[in-house]
Amino acid sequence: MASSVPKMCAGRIFLSSRRSLCTCNRFYAKSQTKTKKDRTRPLPGDWQGRVGLEIHAQISSNSKLFSGSQVQFSAPPNSLVSPLDASLPGTLPVLNRRCVEAGVLTALALNCHINRRSLFDRKHYFYADLPAGYQITQQRLPLAVDGHLTFDVYDESRSQRQVLKSCQVRIKQLQLEQDSGKSLHDQDNREVLVDLNRAGVALMEIVTEPDMVDGAEAAAMVKELQLILQSLRTCDGNMSEGSMRVDANISVNRSGEELGTRAEVKNINSAKFVQKAIEYEMQRQIQVLEGAGEVEEETRYFDWKAGKTISLRDKEQRHDYRYMPEPNLPPLILYTDTTSPRGMEDTVVNIDRIREQMPELPDATRRRLVEEYGIQFQHSVALVGEGLVEYFETLVDVKGKGRDPRSAASWVLTDLLEEQHKRSLTFQECPVTASKLGEIMDLVAVGTISKSTGKKILGLLFDGDNRSLLQIIEEEQWAQIRDAETLGRICDEILEKHPQLVEAYRKGNKKVVNRLMGEVQKATNKCADPTVTSKVLKQKLEGQ
């Protein structure tokens, strides 16, 4: 049997082993095909499901939980590894204050009870990407307990998101722990490549009670938590990079019966896959039970390509983690304004001071947008979900230009996002500022250009056109034609080319005006003012 001792070579660690890959597609599971929006599949008969989640959220910090190593995604392999991360003899952990404060702020946002005294433990298991042979976590007395999160489940099958139901899930605990390294399996060379850059990175493990009943609820909960973490800036929530990973504990039972045997699906890396994995696993368990079988208590992973869960190990193969107190870390003591030692206010972690830093949370932002700007609730949901609230409020600029909020929401959620998605850009990569989009809106509002022309200009700006808006309009001859006399001459030419449409109108088919309007717009490169054009056309058709 090959040795399990890693060896370093050219910035990589190799392990001669064929241990199965437990984190299949953990970081890069992203489908390249477009599919119809998913609908929740109801369970057959009187079956009902139960779901509890364990969510690992990477804390946004410059350094790791117990070492000074930098935290950076996609850095060269094994380039961010301190002696402590590599578990060299004689190294000791030093707790990162930023990570504690991030954990407290997150716990407050989740309505948790903060334990003034919490403890660290060692969780033992042996993988090549865990050089110490144990993970430092908080099993016995975590940072926070007994919270709850309220969220809405939306009908994602409709273009306008509608609330299907409101739910609340209990938060069992929130604990701090360190991440492991990453193992990459090279099947061709029969090697395991180990990257320790991630070893020791700070995580918050957020554990829920089994309060959710289907995949839609679980996915909605994950999305809401993701938005909360992003608003707190305690985690970037980037699931594709592994900053947020979900383990789902799933069981089914008949109505009125006790909860069934659960299976755990590990390391799901998107809210969409959370829903798909849970729905598949529930249907699988029902098929097993209806076939007179028994559901095994086991660990599985979700194969996103096949759309199904696959067994990794059963309960006989489960680890005995042999938890023990961490001897190198004292209890973590938190303070309040009333208990903070005099003269040490700036050196201790104060819960009350952290509470004062609480930003506006997503649910409050959605309600405020509706009340303050009068936009539709669906638009407020989309603005918050896409991270466009600040952009939208800058665009509206109530104290300055006072642009119409509903029009601004339409421009942002329809036109701006359409151009982004065409180019596969993230919002951070958007080249059009809110002030520049506001200029386009102003030109449309005063009639200098049409809405369709404004959309064409927006596309040019996305493509890097550096000309001023007025220069673009002049050089492209996109100024809106509003002069009735000019439009009259154009309309005469269109009517002369389409005598059959003129005859149809005079025989009572008034809808042909729309066809004629289209011909005018085609002739003017969509620069004809629709209101004036319609009036001129009707006057000429009616012989006035």
Short mmCIF file of N, CA and C in Angstrom, two decimals, residues 109-165:
data_model
loop_
_atom_site.label_atom_id
_atom_site.label_comp_id
_atom_site.label_asym_id
_atom_site.label_seq_id
_atom_site.Cartn_x
_atom_site.Cartn_y
_atom_site.Cartn_z
N ALA A 109 -27.30 39.00 13.34
CA ALA A 109 -28.22 39.13 12.20
C ALA A 109 -29.16 37.94 12.11
N LEU A 110 -28.74 36.78 12.63
CA LEU A 110 -29.56 35.58 12.59
C LEU A 110 -30.33 35.38 13.90
N ASN A 111 -30.39 36.44 14.70
CA ASN A 111 -31.20 36.44 15.94
C ASN A 111 -30.74 35.36 16.92
N CYS A 112 -29.45 35.11 16.98
CA CYS A 112 -28.91 34.06 17.85
C CYS A 112 -28.60 34.60 19.24
N HIS A 113 -28.55 33.68 20.18
CA HIS A 113 -28.04 33.99 21.52
C HIS A 113 -26.52 33.83 21.48
N ILE A 114 -25.79 34.89 21.85
CA ILE A 114 -24.33 34.85 21.81
C ILE A 114 -23.83 34.29 23.15
N ASN A 115 -23.04 33.26 23.08
CA ASN A 115 -22.42 32.73 24.29
C ASN A 115 -21.24 33.61 24.67
N ARG A 116 -21.31 34.18 25.86
CA ARG A 116 -20.21 35.05 26.31
C ARG A 116 -18.92 34.25 26.48
N ARG A 117 -19.06 32.96 26.70
CA ARG A 117 -17.89 32.09 26.84
C ARG A 117 -18.09 30.89 25.91
N SER A 118 -17.18 30.72 24.96
CA SER A 118 -17.25 29.58 24.05
C SER A 118 -15.89 28.88 24.03
N LEU A 119 -15.89 27.65 23.56
CA LEU A 119 -14.70 26.81 23.63
C LEU A 119 -14.32 26.27 22.26
N PHE A 120 -13.06 25.96 22.10
CA PHE A 120 -12.55 25.34 20.87
C PHE A 120 -12.22 23.87 21.14
N ASP A 121 -12.46 23.05 20.10
CA ASP A 121 -12.23 21.61 20.20
C ASP A 121 -11.42 21.13 19.00
N ARG A 122 -10.84 19.95 19.18
CA ARG A 122 -10.18 19.28 18.07
C ARG A 122 -11.10 18.19 17.53
N LYS A 123 -11.29 18.20 16.23
CA LYS A 123 -12.09 17.18 15.54
C LYS A 123 -11.13 16.35 14.70
N HIS A 124 -10.93 15.11 15.06
CA HIS A 124 -9.88 14.29 14.44
C HIS A 124 -10.39 13.54 13.21
N TYR A 125 -9.69 13.68 12.12
CA TYR A 125 -9.84 12.78 10.98
C TYR A 125 -8.58 12.91 10.14
N PHE A 126 -8.35 11.93 9.28
CA PHE A 126 -7.05 11.83 8.63
C PHE A 126 -7.20 11.85 7.12
N TYR A 127 -6.97 13.02 6.55
CA TYR A 127 -6.87 13.20 5.11
C TYR A 127 -5.55 13.88 4.82
N ALA A 128 -5.07 13.74 3.61
CA ALA A 128 -3.80 14.37 3.24
C ALA A 128 -3.89 15.89 3.26
N ASP A 129 -5.11 16.42 3.04
CA ASP A 129 -5.26 17.88 3.01
C ASP A 129 -5.51 18.46 4.40
N LEU A 130 -5.34 17.63 5.46
CA LEU A 130 -5.45 18.09 6.83
C LEU A 130 -4.19 17.64 7.57
N PRO A 131 -3.10 18.39 7.41
CA PRO A 131 -1.80 17.90 7.88
C PRO A 131 -1.73 17.64 9.38
N ALA A 132 -2.50 18.37 10.21
CA ALA A 132 -2.44 18.17 11.65
C ALA A 132 -3.15 16.89 12.08
N GLY A 133 -4.01 16.36 11.24
CA GLY A 133 -4.80 15.21 11.62
C GLY A 133 -6.03 15.58 12.43
N TYR A 134 -6.27 16.86 12.60
CA TYR A 134 -7.46 17.32 13.29
C TYR A 134 -7.83 18.73 12.79
N GLN A 135 -9.08 19.08 12.98
CA GLN A 135 -9.59 20.41 12.64
C GLN A 135 -9.99 21.10 13.94
N ILE A 136 -9.62 22.36 14.08
CA ILE A 136 -10.06 23.13 15.25
C ILE A 136 -11.45 23.70 14.96
N THR A 137 -12.40 23.36 15.83
CA THR A 137 -13.79 23.76 15.65
C THR A 137 -14.40 24.11 17.01
N GLN A 138 -15.72 24.23 17.09
CA GLN A 138 -16.41 24.52 18.34
C GLN A 138 -17.61 23.58 18.47
N GLN A 139 -17.35 22.38 18.93
CA GLN A 139 -18.40 21.38 19.01
C GLN A 139 -19.20 21.48 20.31
N ARG A 140 -18.52 21.60 21.45
CA ARG A 140 -19.21 21.52 22.75
C ARG A 140 -19.95 22.81 23.09
N LEU A 141 -19.28 23.94 22.95
CA LEU A 141 -19.87 25.22 23.34
C LEU A 141 -19.58 26.24 22.24
N PRO A 142 -20.45 26.35 21.24
CA PRO A 142 -20.17 27.20 20.08
C PRO A 142 -20.34 28.69 20.38
N LEU A 143 -20.01 29.48 19.39
CA LEU A 143 -20.08 30.94 19.55
C LEU A 143 -21.51 31.41 19.80
N ALA A 144 -22.50 30.81 19.11
CA ALA A 144 -23.88 31.28 19.23
C ALA A 144 -24.84 30.12 19.01
N VAL A 145 -26.02 30.24 19.60
CA VAL A 145 -27.04 29.18 19.50
C VAL A 145 -28.43 29.82 19.41
N ASP A 146 -29.42 28.98 19.09
CA ASP A 146 -30.85 29.31 19.22
C ASP A 146 -31.25 30.59 18.47
N GLY A 147 -30.96 30.63 17.18
CA GLY A 147 -31.39 31.76 16.36
C GLY A 147 -32.53 31.37 15.44
N HIS A 148 -32.89 32.26 14.55
CA HIS A 148 -33.89 31.95 13.52
C HIS A 148 -33.73 32.89 12.34
N LEU A 149 -34.17 32.42 11.20
CA LEU A 149 -34.11 33.21 9.96
C LEU A 149 -35.45 33.11 9.26
N THR A 150 -36.04 34.25 8.95
CA THR A 150 -37.30 34.30 8.21
C THR A 150 -37.00 34.63 6.75
N PHE A 151 -37.66 33.93 5.84
CA PHE A 151 -37.41 34.13 4.42
C PHE A 151 -38.67 33.82 3.62
N ASP A 152 -38.71 34.31 2.40
CA ASP A 152 -39.83 34.05 1.49
C ASP A 152 -39.41 33.07 0.41
N VAL A 153 -40.35 32.26 -0.01
CA VAL A 153 -40.15 31.36 -1.15
C VAL A 153 -40.87 31.97 -2.34
N TYR A 154 -40.16 32.19 -3.42
CA TYR A 154 -40.71 32.85 -4.60
C TYR A 154 -41.01 31.84 -5.71
N ASP A 155 -41.95 32.20 -6.54
CA ASP A 155 -42.26 31.40 -7.72
C ASP A 155 -41.27 31.80 -8.81
N GLU A 156 -40.21 31.02 -8.95
CA GLU A 156 -39.14 31.34 -9.90
C GLU A 156 -39.53 31.01 -11.33
N SER A 157 -40.68 30.37 -11.54
CA SER A 157 -41.09 30.01 -12.90
C SER A 157 -41.71 31.18 -13.62
N ARG A 158 -42.00 32.28 -12.90
CA ARG A 158 -42.61 33.45 -13.52
C ARG A 158 -41.57 34.55 -13.68
N SER A 159 -41.76 35.39 -14.70
CA SER A 159 -40.83 36.49 -14.90
C SER A 159 -40.95 37.50 -13.77
N GLN A 160 -42.17 37.68 -13.23
CA GLN A 160 -42.38 38.54 -12.08
C GLN A 160 -42.42 37.65 -10.84
N ARG A 161 -41.41 37.78 -9.98
CA ARG A 161 -41.32 36.89 -8.82
C ARG A 161 -42.47 37.16 -7.85
N GLN A 162 -43.22 36.13 -7.56
CA GLN A 162 -44.33 36.22 -6.62
C GLN A 162 -44.03 35.37 -5.40
N VAL A 163 -44.41 35.88 -4.23
CA VAL A 163 -44.18 35.16 -2.99
C VAL A 163 -45.17 34.00 -2.89
N LEU A 164 -44.66 32.79 -2.77
CA LEU A 164 -45.52 31.63 -2.59
C LEU A 164 -45.85 31.41 -1.12
N LYS A 165 -44.85 31.60 -0.25
CA LYS A 165 -45.07 31.45 1.18
C LYS A 165 -43.90 32.05 1.94
#
